[in-house]
PDB file of C-alpha atoms in Angstrom:
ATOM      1  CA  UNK A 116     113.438 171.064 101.526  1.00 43.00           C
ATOM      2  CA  UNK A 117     111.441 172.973  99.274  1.00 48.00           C
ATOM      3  CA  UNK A 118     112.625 176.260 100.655  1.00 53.00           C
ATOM      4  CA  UNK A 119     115.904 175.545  98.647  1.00 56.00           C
ATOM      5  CA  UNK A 120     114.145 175.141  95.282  1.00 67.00           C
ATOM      6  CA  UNK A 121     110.936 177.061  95.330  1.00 68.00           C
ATOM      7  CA  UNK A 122     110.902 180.893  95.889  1.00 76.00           C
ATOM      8  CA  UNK A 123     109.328 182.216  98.898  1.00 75.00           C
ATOM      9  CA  UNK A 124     106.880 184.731  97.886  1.00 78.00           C
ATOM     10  CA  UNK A 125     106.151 182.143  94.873  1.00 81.00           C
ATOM     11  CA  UNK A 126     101.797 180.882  94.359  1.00 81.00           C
ATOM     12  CA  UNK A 127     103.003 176.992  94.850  1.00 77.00           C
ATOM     13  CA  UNK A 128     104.173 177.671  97.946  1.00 70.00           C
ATOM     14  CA  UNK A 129     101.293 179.561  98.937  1.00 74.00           C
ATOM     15  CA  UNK A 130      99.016 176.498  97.362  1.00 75.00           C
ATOM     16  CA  UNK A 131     100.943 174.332  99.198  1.00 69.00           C
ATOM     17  CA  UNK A 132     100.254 175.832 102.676  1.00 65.00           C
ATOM     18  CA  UNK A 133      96.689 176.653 101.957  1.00 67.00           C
ATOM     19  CA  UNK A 134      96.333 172.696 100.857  1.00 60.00           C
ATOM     20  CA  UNK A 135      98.245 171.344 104.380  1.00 59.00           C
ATOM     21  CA  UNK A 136      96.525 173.571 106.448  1.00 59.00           C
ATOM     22  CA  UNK A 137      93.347 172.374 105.154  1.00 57.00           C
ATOM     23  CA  UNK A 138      94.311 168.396 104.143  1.00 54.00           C
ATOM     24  CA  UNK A 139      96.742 168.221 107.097  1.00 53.00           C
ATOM     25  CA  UNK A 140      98.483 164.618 106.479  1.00 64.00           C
ATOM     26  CA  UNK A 141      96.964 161.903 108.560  1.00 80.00           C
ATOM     27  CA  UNK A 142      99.680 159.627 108.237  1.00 82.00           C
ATOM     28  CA  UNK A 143     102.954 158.492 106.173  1.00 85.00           C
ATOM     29  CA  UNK A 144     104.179 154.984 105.455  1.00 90.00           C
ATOM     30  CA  UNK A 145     106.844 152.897 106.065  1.00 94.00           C
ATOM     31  CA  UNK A 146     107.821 150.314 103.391  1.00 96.00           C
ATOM     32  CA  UNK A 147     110.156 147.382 103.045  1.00 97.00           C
ATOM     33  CA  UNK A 148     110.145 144.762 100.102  1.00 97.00           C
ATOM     34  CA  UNK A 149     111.816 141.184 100.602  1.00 97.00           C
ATOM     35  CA  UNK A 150     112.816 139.679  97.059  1.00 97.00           C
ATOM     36  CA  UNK A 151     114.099 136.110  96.191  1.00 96.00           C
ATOM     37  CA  UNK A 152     113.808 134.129  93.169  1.00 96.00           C
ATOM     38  CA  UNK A 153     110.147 132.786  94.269  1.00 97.00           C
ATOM     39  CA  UNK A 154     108.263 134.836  97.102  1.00 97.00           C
ATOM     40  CA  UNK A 155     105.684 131.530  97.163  1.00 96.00           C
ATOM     41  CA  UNK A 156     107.476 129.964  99.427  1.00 96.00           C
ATOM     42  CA  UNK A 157     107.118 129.078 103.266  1.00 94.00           C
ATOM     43  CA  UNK A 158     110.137 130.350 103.938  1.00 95.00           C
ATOM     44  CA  UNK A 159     109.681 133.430 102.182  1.00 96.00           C
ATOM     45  CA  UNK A 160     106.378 134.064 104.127  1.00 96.00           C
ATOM     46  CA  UNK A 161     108.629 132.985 107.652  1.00 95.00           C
ATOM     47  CA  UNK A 162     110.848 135.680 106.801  1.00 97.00           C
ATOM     48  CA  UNK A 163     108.382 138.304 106.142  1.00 97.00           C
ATOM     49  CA  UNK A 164     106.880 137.320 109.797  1.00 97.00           C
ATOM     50  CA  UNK A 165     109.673 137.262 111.211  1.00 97.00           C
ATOM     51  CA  UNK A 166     110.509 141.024 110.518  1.00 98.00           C
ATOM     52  CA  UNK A 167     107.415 141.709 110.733  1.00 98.00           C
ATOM     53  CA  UNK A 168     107.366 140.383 114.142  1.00 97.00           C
ATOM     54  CA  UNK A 169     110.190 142.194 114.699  1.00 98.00           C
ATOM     55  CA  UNK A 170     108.796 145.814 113.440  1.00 97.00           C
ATOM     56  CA  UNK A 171     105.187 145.683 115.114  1.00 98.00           C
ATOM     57  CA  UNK A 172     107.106 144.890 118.711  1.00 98.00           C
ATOM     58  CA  UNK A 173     109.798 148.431 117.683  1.00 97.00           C
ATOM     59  CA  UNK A 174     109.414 150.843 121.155  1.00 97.00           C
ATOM     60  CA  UNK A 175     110.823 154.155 121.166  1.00 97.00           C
ATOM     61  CA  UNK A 176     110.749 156.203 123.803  1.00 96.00           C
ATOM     62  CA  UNK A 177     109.182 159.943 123.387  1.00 92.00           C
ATOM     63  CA  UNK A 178     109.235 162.973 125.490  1.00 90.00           C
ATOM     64  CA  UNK A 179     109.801 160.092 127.938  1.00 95.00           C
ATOM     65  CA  UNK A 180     106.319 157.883 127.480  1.00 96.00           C
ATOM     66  CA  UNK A 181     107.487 154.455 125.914  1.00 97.00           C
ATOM     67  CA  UNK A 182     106.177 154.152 122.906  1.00 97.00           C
ATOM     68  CA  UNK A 183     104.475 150.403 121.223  1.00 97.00           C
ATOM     69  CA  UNK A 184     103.716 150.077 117.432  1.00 97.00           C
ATOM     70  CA  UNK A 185      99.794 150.130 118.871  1.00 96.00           C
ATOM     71  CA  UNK A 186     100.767 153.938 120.079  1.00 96.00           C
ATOM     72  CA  UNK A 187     102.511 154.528 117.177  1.00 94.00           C
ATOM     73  CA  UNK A 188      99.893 153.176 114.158  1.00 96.00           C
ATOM     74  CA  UNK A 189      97.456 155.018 112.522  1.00 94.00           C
ATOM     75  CA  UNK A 190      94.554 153.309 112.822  1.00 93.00           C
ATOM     76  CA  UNK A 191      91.563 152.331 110.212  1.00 91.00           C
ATOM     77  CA  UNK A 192      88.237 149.990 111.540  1.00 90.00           C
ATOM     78  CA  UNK A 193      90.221 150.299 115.200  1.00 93.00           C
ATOM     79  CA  UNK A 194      93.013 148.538 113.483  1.00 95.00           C
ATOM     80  CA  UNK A 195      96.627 149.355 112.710  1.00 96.00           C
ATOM     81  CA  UNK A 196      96.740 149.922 109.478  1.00 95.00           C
ATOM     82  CA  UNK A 197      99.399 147.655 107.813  1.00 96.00           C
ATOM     83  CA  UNK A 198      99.682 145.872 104.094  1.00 96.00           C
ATOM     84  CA  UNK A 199     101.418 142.709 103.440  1.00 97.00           C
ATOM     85  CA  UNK A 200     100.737 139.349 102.065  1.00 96.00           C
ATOM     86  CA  UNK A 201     100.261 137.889 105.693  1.00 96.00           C
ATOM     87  CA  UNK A 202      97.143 140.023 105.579  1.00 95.00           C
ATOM     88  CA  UNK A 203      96.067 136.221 104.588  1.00 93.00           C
ATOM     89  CA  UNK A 204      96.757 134.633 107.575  1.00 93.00           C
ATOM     90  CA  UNK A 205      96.005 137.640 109.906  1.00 94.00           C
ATOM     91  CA  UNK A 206      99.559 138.299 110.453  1.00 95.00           C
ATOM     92  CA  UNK A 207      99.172 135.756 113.031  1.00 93.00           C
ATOM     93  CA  UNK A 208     102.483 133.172 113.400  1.00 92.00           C
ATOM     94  CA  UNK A 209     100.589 130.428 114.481  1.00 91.00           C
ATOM     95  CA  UNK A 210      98.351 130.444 111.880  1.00 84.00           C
ATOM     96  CA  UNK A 211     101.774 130.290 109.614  1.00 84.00           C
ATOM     97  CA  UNK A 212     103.127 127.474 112.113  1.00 81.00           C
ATOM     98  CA  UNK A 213     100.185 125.055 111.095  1.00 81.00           C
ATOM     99  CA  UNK A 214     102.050 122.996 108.616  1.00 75.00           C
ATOM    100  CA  UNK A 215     101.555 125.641 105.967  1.00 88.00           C
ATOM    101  CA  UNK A 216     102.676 123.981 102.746  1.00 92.00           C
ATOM    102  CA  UNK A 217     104.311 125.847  99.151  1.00 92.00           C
ATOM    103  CA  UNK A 218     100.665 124.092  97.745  1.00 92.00           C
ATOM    104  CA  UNK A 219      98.411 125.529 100.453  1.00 91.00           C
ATOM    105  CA  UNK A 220      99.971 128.987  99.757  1.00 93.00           C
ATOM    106  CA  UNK A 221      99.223 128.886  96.100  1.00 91.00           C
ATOM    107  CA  UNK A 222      96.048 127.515  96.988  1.00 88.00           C
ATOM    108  CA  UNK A 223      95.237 130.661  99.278  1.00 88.00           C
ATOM    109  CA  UNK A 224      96.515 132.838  96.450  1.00 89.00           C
ATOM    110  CA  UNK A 225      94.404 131.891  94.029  1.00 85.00           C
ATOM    111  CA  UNK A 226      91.372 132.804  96.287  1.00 84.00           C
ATOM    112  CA  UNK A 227      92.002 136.115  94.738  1.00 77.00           C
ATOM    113  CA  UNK A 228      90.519 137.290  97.885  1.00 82.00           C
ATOM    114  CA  UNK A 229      88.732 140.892  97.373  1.00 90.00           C
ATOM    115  CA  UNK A 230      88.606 141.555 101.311  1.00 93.00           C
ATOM    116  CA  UNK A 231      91.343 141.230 103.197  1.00 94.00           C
ATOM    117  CA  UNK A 232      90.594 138.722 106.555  1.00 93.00           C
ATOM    118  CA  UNK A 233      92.630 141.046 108.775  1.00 95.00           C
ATOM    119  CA  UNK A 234      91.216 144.986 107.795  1.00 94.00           C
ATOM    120  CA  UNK A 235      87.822 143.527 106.391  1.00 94.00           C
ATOM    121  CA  UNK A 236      88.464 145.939 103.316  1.00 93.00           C
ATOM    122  CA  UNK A 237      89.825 146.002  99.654  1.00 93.00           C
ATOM    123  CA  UNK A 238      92.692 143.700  98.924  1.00 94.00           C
ATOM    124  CA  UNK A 239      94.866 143.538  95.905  1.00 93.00           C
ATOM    125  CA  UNK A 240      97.274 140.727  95.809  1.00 93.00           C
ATOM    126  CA  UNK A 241      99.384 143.072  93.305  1.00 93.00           C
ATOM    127  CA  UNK A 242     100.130 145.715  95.860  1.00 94.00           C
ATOM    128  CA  UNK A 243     101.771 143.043  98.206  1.00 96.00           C
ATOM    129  CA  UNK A 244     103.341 140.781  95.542  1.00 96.00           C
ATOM    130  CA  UNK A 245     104.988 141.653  93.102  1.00 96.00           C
ATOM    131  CA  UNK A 246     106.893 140.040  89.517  1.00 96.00           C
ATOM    132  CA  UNK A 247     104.032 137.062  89.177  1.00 95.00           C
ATOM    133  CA  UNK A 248     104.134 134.743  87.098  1.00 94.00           C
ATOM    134  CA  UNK A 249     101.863 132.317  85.158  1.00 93.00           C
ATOM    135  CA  UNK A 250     101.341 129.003  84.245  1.00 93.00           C
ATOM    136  CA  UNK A 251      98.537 127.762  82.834  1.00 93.00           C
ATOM    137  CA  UNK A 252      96.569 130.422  83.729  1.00 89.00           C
ATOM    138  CA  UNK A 253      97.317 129.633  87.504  1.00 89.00           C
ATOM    139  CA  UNK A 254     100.273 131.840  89.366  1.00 92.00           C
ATOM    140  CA  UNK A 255     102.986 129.612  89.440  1.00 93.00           C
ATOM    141  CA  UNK A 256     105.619 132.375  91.211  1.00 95.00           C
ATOM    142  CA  UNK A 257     106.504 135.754  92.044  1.00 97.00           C
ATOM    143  CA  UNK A 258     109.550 137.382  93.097  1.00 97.00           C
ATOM    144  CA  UNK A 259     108.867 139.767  95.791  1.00 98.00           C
ATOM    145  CA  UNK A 260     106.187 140.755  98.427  1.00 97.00           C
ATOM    146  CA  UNK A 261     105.925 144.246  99.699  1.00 98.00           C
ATOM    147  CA  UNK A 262     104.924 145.174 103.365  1.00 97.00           C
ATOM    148  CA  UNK A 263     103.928 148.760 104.239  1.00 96.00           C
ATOM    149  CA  UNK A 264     102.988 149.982 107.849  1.00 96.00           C
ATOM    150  CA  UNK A 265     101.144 153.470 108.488  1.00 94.00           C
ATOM    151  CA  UNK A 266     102.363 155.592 111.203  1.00 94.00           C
ATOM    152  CA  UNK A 267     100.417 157.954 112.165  1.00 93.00           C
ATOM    153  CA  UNK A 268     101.921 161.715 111.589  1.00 88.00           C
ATOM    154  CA  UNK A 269     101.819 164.222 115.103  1.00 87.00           C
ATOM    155  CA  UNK A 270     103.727 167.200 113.622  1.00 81.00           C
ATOM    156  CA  UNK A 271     104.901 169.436 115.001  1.00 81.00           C
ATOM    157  CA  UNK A 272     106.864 173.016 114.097  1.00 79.00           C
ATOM    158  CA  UNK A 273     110.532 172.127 114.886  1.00 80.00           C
ATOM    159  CA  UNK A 274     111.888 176.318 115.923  1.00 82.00           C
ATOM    160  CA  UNK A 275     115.189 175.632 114.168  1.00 83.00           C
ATOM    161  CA  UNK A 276     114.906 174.822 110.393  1.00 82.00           C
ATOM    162  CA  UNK A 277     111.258 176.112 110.678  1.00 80.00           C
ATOM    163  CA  UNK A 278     109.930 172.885 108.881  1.00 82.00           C
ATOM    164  CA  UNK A 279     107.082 170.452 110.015  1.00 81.00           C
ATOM    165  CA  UNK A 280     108.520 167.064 111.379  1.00 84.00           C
ATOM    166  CA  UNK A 281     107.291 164.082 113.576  1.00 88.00           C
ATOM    167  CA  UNK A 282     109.822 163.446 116.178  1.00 90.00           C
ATOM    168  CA  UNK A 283     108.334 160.259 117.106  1.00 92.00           C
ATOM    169  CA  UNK A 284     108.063 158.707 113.999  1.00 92.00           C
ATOM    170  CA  UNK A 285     111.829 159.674 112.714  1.00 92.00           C
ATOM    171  CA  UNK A 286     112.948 157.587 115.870  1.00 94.00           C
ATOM    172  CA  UNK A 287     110.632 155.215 114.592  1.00 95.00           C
ATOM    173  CA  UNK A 288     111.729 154.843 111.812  1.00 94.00           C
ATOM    174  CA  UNK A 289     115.227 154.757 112.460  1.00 94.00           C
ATOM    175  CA  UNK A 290     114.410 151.681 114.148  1.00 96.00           C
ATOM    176  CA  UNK A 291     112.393 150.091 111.366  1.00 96.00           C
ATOM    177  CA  UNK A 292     115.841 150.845 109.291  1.00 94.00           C
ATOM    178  CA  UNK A 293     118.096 149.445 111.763  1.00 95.00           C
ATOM    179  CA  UNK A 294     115.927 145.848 111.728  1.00 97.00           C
ATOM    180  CA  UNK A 295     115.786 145.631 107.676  1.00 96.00           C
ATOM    181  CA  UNK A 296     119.675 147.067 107.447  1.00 95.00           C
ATOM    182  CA  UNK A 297     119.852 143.384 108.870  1.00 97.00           C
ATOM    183  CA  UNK A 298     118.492 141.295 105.970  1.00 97.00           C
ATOM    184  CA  UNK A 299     120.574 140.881 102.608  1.00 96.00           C
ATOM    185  CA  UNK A 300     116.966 140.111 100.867  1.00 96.00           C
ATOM    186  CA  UNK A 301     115.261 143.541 101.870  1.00 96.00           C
ATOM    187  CA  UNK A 302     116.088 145.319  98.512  1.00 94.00           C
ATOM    188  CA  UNK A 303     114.227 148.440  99.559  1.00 93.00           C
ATOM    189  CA  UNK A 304     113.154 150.383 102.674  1.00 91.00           C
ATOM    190  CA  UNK A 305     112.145 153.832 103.552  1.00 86.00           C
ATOM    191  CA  UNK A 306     114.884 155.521 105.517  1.00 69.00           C
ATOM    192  CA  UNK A 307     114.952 158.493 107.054  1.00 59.00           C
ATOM    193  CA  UNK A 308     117.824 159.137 108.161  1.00 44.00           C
TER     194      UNK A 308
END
């Protein structure tokens, strides 16, 4: 892409090979936010396990070896690397199932929980949720939560448009678009198509 609007022979294109050959990219992330009037909801979080169910059980199939999210995730602490409010209940559906209540989710929220229970490291309620709102010093709402997954790049050199690209996680993500294509309350998604 930048080949159309950066000159060949110019220095930022040199920096920018010098910098990728030496900070090759580790990974890239795929993004989706649900939105509704109040995100604080049990069936808010239902949906957002639901497609998340959906996009941690996506198989492609590669160079023909099927492919699982677990082959497909770049990993950090052994685990996939993923970001969503259902960090909180280790992205586990049971633990969702166990008469979860609207009160025992604002009760969870207002933890403020530094560490997140699934990844053991930092977590920051405002990079999952998003448009809260306050009442009395307490959240009392929010309007959208924000799941992102890390797939891990394998680039390659693709011989006919002489770029970089990861074959495996384009189909990948093709798939991740075709599930959220499906939901009228996924306002945003990465897409590469």
């Amino acid at each position: 892409m930048e080949k159309m609007w950066v000159p060949e022979k110019s220095q930022a294109l040199k920096d920018k090979v010098w910098v990728e050959a030496r900070f090759p990219e580790k990974f890239h992330s795929a993004v989706f936010i649900l939105q509704h009037a109040n995100v604080l909801t049990v069936e808010s979080l239902r949906k957002m396990m639901e497609i998340h169910s959906r996009v941690v059980n996506i198989t492609i199939t590669s160079e023909g070896k099927k492919l699982f999210w677990t082959d497909m995730c770049f990993r950090v602490g052994g685990k996939c690397a993923m970001q969503s409010i259902l960090e909180l209940w280790l992205f586990k559906k049971a633990e969702l199932e166990k008469n979860l209540t609207n009160e025992e989710i604002f009760c969870e929220l207002e933890k403020r929980q530094t560490f997140s229970p699934y990844s053991n490291r930092p977590f920051s309620l405002e990079r999952v949720v998003g448009g809260l709102t306050y009442k009395d010093g307490n959240i009392s709402g929010a309007r959208a939560f924000k799941a992102s997954y890390a797939v891990e790049s394998k680039l390659e050199l693709d011989k006919s448009s002489g770029e970089e690209i990861d074959r495996r996680a384009i189909m990948w993500e093709k798939e991740f678009a075709n599930i959220l294509d499906e939901y009228d309350d996924v306002v945003y998604f990465t897409n590469t198509k």
